[in-house]
Tab-separated table of C-alpha atoms and ligand atoms in Angstrom:
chain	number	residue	atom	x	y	z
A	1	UNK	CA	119.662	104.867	122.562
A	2	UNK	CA	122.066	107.668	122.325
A	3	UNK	CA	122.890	107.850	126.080
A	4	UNK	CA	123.544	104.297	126.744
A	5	UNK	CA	125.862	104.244	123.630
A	6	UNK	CA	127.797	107.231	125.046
A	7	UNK	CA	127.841	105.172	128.037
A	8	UNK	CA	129.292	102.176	126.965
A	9	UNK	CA	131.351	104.391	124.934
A	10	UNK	CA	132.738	105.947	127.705
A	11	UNK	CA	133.407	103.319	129.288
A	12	UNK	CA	135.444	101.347	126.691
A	13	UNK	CA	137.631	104.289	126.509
A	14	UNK	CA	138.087	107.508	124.496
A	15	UNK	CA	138.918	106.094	121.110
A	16	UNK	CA	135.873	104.310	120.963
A	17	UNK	CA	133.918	107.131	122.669
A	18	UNK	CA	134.902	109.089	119.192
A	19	UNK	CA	134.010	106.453	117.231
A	20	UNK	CA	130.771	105.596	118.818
A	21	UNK	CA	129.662	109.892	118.744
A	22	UNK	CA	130.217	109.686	115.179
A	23	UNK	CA	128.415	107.008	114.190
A	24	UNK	CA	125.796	108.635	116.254
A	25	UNK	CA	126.092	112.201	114.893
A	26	UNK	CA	125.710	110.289	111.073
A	27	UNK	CA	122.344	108.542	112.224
A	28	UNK	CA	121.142	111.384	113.647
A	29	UNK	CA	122.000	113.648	110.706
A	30	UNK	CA	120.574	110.570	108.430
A	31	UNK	CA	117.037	110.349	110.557
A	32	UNK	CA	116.870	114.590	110.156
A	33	UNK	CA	117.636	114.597	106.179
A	34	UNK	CA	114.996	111.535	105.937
A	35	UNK	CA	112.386	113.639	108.152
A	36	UNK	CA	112.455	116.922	105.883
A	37	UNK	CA	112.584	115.160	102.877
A	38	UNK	CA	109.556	113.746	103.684
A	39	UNK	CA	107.946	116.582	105.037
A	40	UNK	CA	108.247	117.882	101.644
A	41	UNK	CA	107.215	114.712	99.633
A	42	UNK	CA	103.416	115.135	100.801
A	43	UNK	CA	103.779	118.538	99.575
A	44	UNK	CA	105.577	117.969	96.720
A	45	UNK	CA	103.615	115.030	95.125
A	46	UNK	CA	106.321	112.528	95.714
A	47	UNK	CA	104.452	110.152	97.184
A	48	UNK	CA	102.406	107.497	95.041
A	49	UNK	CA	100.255	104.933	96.117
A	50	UNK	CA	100.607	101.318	94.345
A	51	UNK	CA	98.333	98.485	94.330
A	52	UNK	CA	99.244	94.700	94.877
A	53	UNK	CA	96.558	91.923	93.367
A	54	UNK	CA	94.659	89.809	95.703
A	55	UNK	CA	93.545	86.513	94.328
A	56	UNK	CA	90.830	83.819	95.059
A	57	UNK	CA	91.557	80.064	94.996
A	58	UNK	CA	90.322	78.123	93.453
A	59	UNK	CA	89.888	80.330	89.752
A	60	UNK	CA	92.722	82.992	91.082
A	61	UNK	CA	90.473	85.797	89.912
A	62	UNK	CA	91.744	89.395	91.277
A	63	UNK	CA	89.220	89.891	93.935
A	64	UNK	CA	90.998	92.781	96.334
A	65	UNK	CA	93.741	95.011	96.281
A	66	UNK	CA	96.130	96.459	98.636
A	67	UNK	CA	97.035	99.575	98.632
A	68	UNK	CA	101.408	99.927	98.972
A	69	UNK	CA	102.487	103.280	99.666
A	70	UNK	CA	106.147	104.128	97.477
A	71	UNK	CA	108.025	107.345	97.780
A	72	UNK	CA	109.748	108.641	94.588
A	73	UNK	CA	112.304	111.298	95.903
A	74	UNK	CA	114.093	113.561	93.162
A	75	UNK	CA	117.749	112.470	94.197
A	76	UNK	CA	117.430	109.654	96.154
A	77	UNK	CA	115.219	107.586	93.762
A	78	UNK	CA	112.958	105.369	95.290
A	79	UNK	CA	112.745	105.201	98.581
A	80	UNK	CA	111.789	101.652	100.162
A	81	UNK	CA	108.627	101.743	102.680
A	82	UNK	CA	111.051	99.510	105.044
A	83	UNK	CA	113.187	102.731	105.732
A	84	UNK	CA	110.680	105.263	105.347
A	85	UNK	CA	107.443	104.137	107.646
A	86	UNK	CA	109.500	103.984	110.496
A	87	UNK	CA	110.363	107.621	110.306
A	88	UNK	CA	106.791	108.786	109.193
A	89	UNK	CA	106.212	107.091	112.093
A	90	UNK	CA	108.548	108.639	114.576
A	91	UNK	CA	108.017	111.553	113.464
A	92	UNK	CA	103.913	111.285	113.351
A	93	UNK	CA	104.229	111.835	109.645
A	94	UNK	CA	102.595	108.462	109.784
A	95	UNK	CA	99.318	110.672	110.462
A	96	UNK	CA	98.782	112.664	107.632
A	97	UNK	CA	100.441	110.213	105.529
A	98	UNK	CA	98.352	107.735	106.639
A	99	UNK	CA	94.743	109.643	105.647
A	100	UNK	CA	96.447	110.968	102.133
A	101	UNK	CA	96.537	106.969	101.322
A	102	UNK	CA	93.082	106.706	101.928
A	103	UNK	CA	92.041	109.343	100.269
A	104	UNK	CA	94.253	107.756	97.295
A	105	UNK	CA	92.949	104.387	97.724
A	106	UNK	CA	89.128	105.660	98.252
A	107	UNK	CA	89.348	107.587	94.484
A	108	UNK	CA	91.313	104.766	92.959
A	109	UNK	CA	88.539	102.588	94.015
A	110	UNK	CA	85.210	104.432	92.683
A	111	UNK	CA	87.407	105.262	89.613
A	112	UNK	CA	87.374	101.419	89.382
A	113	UNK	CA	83.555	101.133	90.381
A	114	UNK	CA	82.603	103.369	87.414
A	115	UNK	CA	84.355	101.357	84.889
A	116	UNK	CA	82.592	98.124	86.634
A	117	UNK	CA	85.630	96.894	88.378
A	118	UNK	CA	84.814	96.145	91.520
A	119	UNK	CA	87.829	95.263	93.855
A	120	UNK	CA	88.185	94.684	97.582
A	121	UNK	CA	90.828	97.695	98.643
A	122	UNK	CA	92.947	96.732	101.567
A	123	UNK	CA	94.782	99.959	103.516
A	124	UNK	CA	97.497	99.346	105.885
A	125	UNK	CA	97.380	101.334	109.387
A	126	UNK	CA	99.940	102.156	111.808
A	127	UNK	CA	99.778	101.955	115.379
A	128	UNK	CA	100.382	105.678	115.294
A	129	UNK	CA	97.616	106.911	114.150
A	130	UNK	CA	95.263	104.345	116.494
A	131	UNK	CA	96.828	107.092	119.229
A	132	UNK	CA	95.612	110.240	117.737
A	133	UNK	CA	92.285	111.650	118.125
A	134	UNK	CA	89.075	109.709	116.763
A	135	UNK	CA	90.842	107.554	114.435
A	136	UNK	CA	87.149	105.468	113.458
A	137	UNK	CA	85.529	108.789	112.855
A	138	UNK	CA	88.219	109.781	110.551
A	139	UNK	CA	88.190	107.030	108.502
A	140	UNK	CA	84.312	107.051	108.347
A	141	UNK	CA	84.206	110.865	107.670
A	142	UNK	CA	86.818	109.951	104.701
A	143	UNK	CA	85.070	107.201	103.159
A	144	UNK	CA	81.788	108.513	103.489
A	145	UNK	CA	82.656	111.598	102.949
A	146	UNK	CA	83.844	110.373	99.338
A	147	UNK	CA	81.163	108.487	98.400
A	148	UNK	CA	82.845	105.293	98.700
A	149	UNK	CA	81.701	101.856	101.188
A	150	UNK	CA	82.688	100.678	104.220
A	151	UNK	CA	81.486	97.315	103.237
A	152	UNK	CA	84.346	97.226	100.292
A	153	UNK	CA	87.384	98.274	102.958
A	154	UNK	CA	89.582	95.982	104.243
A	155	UNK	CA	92.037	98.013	107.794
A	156	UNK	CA	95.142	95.866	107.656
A	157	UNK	CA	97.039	96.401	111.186
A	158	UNK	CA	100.016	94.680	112.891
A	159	UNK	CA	100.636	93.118	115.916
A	160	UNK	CA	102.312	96.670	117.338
A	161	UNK	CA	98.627	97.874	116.997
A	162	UNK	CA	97.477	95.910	119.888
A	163	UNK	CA	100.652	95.941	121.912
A	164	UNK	CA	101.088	100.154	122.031
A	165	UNK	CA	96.955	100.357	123.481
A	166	UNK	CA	95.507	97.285	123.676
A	167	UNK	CA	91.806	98.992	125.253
A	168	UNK	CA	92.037	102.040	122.371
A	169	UNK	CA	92.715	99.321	119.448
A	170	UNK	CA	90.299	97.049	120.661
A	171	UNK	CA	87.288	99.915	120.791
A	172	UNK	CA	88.881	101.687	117.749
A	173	UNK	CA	88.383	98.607	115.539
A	174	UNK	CA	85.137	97.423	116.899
A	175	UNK	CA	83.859	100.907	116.305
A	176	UNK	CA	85.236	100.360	112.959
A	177	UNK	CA	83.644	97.036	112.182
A	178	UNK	CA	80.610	97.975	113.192
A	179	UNK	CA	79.964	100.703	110.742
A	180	UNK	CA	81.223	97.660	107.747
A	181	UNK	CA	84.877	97.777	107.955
A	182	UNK	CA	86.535	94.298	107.193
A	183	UNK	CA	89.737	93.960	109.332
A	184	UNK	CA	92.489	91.965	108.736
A	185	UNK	CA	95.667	90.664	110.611
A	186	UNK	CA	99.022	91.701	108.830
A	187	UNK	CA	102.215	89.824	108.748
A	188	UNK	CA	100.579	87.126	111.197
A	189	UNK	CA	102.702	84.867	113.101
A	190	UNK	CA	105.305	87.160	113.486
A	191	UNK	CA	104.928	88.476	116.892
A	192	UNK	CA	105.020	87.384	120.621
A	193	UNK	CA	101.451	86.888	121.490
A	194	UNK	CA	99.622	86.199	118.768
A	195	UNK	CA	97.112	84.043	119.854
A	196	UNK	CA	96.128	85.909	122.912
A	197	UNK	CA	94.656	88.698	121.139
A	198	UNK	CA	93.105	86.976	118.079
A	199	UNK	CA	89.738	86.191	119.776
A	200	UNK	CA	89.676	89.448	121.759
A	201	UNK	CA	89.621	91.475	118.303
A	202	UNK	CA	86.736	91.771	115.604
A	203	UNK	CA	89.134	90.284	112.732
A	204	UNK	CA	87.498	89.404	109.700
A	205	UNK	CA	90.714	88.326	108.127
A	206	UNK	CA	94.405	86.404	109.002
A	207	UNK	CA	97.169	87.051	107.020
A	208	UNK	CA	99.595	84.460	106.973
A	209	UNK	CA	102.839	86.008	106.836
A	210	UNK	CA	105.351	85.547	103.820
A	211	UNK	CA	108.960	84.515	105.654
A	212	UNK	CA	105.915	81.213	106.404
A	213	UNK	CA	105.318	80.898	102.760
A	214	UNK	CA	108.698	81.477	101.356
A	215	UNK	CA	109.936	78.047	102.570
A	216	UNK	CA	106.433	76.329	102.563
A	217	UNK	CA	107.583	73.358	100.447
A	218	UNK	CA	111.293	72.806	101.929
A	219	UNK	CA	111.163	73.773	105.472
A	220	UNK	CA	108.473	71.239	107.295
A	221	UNK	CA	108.361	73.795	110.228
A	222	UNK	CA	106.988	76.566	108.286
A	223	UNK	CA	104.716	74.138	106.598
A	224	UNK	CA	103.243	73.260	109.365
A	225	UNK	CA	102.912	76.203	110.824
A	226	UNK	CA	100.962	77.801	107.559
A	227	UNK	CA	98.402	74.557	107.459
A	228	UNK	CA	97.820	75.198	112.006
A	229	UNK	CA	97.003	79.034	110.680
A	230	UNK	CA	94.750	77.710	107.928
A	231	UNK	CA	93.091	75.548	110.147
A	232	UNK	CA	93.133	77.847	113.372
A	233	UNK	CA	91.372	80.722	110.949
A	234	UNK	CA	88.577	77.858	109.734
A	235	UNK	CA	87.873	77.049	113.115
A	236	UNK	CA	87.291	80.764	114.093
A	237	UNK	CA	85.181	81.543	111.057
A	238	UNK	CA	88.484	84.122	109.875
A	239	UNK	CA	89.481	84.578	106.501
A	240	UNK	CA	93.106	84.092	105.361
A	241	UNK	CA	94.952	85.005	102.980
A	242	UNK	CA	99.103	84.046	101.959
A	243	UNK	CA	101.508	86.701	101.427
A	244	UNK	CA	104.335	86.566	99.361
A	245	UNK	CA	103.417	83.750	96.933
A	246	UNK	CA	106.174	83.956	94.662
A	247	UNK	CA	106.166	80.001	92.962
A	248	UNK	CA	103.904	77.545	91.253
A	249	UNK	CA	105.115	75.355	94.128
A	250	UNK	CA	103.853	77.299	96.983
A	251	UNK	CA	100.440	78.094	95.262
A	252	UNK	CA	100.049	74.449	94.644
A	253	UNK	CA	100.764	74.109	98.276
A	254	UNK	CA	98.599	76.616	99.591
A	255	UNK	CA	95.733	75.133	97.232
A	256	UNK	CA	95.853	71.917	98.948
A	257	UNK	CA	95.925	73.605	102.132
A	258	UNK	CA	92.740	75.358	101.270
A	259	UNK	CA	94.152	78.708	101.669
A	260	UNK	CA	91.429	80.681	100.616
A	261	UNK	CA	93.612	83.978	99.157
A	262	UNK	CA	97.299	84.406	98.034
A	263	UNK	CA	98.789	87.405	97.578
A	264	UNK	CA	102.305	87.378	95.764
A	265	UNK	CA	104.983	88.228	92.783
A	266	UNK	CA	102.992	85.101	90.649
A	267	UNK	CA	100.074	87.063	90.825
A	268	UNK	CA	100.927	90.525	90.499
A	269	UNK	CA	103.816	92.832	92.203
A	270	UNK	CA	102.292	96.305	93.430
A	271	UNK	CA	101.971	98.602	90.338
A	272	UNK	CA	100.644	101.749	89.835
A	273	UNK	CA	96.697	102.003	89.412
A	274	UNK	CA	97.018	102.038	85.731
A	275	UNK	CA	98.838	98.843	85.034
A	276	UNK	CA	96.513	97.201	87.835
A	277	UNK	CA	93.207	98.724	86.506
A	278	UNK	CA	94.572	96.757	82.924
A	279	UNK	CA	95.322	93.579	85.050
A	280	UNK	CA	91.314	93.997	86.307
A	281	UNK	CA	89.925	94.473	82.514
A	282	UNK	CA	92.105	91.775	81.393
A	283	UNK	CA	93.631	93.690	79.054
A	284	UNK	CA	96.840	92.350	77.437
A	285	UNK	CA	99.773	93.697	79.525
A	286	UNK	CA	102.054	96.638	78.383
B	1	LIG	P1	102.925	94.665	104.283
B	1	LIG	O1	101.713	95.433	104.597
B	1	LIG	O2	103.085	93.322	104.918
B	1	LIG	O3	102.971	94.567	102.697
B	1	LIG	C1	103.439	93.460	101.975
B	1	LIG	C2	104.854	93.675	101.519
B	1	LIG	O4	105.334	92.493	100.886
B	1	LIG	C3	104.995	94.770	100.477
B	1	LIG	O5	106.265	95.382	100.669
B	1	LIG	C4	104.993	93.972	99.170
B	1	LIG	O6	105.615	94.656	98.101
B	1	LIG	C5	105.786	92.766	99.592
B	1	LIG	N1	105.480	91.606	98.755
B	1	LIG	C6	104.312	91.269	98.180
B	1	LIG	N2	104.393	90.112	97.498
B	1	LIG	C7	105.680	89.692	97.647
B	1	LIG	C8	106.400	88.528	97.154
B	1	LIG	O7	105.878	87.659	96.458
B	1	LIG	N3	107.705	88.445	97.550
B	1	LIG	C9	108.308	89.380	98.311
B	1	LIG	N4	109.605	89.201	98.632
B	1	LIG	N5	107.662	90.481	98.790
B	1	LIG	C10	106.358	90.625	98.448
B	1	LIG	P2	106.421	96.975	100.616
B	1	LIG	O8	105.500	97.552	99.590
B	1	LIG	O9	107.882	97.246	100.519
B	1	LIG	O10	105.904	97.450	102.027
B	1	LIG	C11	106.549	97.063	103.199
B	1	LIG	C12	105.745	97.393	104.415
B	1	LIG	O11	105.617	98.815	104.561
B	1	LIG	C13	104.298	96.891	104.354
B	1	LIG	O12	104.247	95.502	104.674
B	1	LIG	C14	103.653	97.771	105.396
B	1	LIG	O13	103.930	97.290	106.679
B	1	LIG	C15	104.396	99.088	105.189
B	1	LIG	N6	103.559	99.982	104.370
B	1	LIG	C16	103.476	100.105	103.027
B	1	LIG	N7	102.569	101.044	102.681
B	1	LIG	C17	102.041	101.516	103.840
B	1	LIG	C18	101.048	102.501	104.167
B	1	LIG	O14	100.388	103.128	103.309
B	1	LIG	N8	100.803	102.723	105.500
B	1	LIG	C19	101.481	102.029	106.472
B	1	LIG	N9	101.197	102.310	107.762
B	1	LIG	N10	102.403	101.100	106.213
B	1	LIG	C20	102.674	100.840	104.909
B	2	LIG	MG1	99.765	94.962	104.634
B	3	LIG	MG1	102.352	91.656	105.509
B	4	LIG	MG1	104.961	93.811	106.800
């Protein structure tokens, strides 16, 4: 926050008042080059959507996809989702952004269909867009609209989802299941309250987040805490799925834990819907 830097600033005296309205003059400028740029990267066909694998224990056949937005920019090269979702997001870039992927996702989909692949297709949503306008009736007139299924949709959302509006995520995704929408829990076990909400929302699916199964065979508390998910999503009838499965180590793991789906660089890293489409025939890669 600019003021309470200029503040403490101030108050630390004027050489570090200098210091501290430069560094804040550079972040600003930063934030405003990042915001036009991608202003102009809808426009300008920058943006390209990539799909991840999602694979079923115990056979590890590709059963879903999720869809992983990446921003080629002319000069800059590519530009990580880490830096650039929380300026789309700012910024309410997020919004249009946000339906342009599903569009993407929707075509890459039947494209699949009418070559007989049939793959789950997993979107991610921000918490921005649950706060503007009719965000169910969007997505329905979308996917509807394009001739693809609810039924084969999976709405990933975050814990920030339910903290921003708890009341207008809760109806928003129960409107949203209703009409066939899977929904599943991103990044899970990351936030502050995650158990208070899990029963109050109409999840279909938990995803165990990957800093968990990074250390799943060395650390014993992230061990644990993967197999009390596991067992915590049986008990509730919730799918779950393991991100970031990188090893042969932590899929054996998670295949004694019963995890039902692992998502993860030993599986597939998110490519673009050519590779992936070879990955689905079983084509020989290259
Ligand atoms: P996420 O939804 O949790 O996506 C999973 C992230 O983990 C992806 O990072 C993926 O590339 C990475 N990942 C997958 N497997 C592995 C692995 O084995 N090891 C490691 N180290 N990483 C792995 P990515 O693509 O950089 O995306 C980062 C985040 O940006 C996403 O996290 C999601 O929160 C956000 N994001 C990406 N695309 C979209 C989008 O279309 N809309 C919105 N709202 N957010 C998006
Ligand atoms: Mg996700
Ligand atoms: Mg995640
Ligand atoms: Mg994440």
């Amino acid at each position: 926050n600019a003021d309470a830097a200029m503040y403490y600033a101030k108050e630390n005296g004027r050489d570090n008042y200098q210091f501290f309205t430069r560094e804040i003059n550079q972040q600003v400028n930063e934030r405003l080059l990042m915001e036009n740029a991608l202003r102009q990267a809808l426009a300008q066909g920058q943006l390209e959507v990539y799909y991840q694998p999602q694979v079923a224990l115990p056979g590890l056949a590709i059963v879903g996809v999720e869809a992983l937005l990446r921003w080629h920019h002319p000069e800059w090269g590519m530009v990580s989702p880490g830096r650039f979702i929380p300026v789309a997001e700012e910024t309410g870039l997020i919004v249009p952004i946000g339906e342009w992927v599903l569009r993407e996702a929707c075509a890459q989909q039947l494209r699949w269909r009418d070559e007989g692949l049939a793959v789950r297709m997993a979107v991610n949503l921000s918490s921005v867009q649950f706060q503007h306008g009719d965000l169910a009736g969007l997505i329905t007139g979308i996917v509807t609209g394009m001739g693809a299924v609810p039924e084969n949709i999976e709405l990933e959302i975050t814990e920030s989802v339910v903290l921003d509006c708890a009341d207008c995520a809760r109806d928003t995704l129960t409107r949203l299941h209703e009409l066939g929408f899977s929904i599943a829990m991103d990044d899970f076990g990351t936030g502050y309250s995650s158990l208070s909400y899990i029963n109050q929302l109409p999840l279909d699916r938990i995803k165990i987040d990957q800093s968990f199964v990074r250390d799943i065979t060395s650390n014993p508390q992230s061990s644990a805490i993967a197999s009390a998910v596991v067992a915590m999503a049986r008990s509730l009838d919730l799918q779950v799925i393991a991100e970031g499965v990188e090893t042969a180590e932590q899929l054996e793991y998670l295949r004694l834990l019963e995890c039902e789906e692992l998502q993860g660089y030993l599986f597939g890293r998110p490519q673009p819907a050519d590779a992936i489409g070879r990955l689905l025939r079983g084509d020989p890669p290259g």
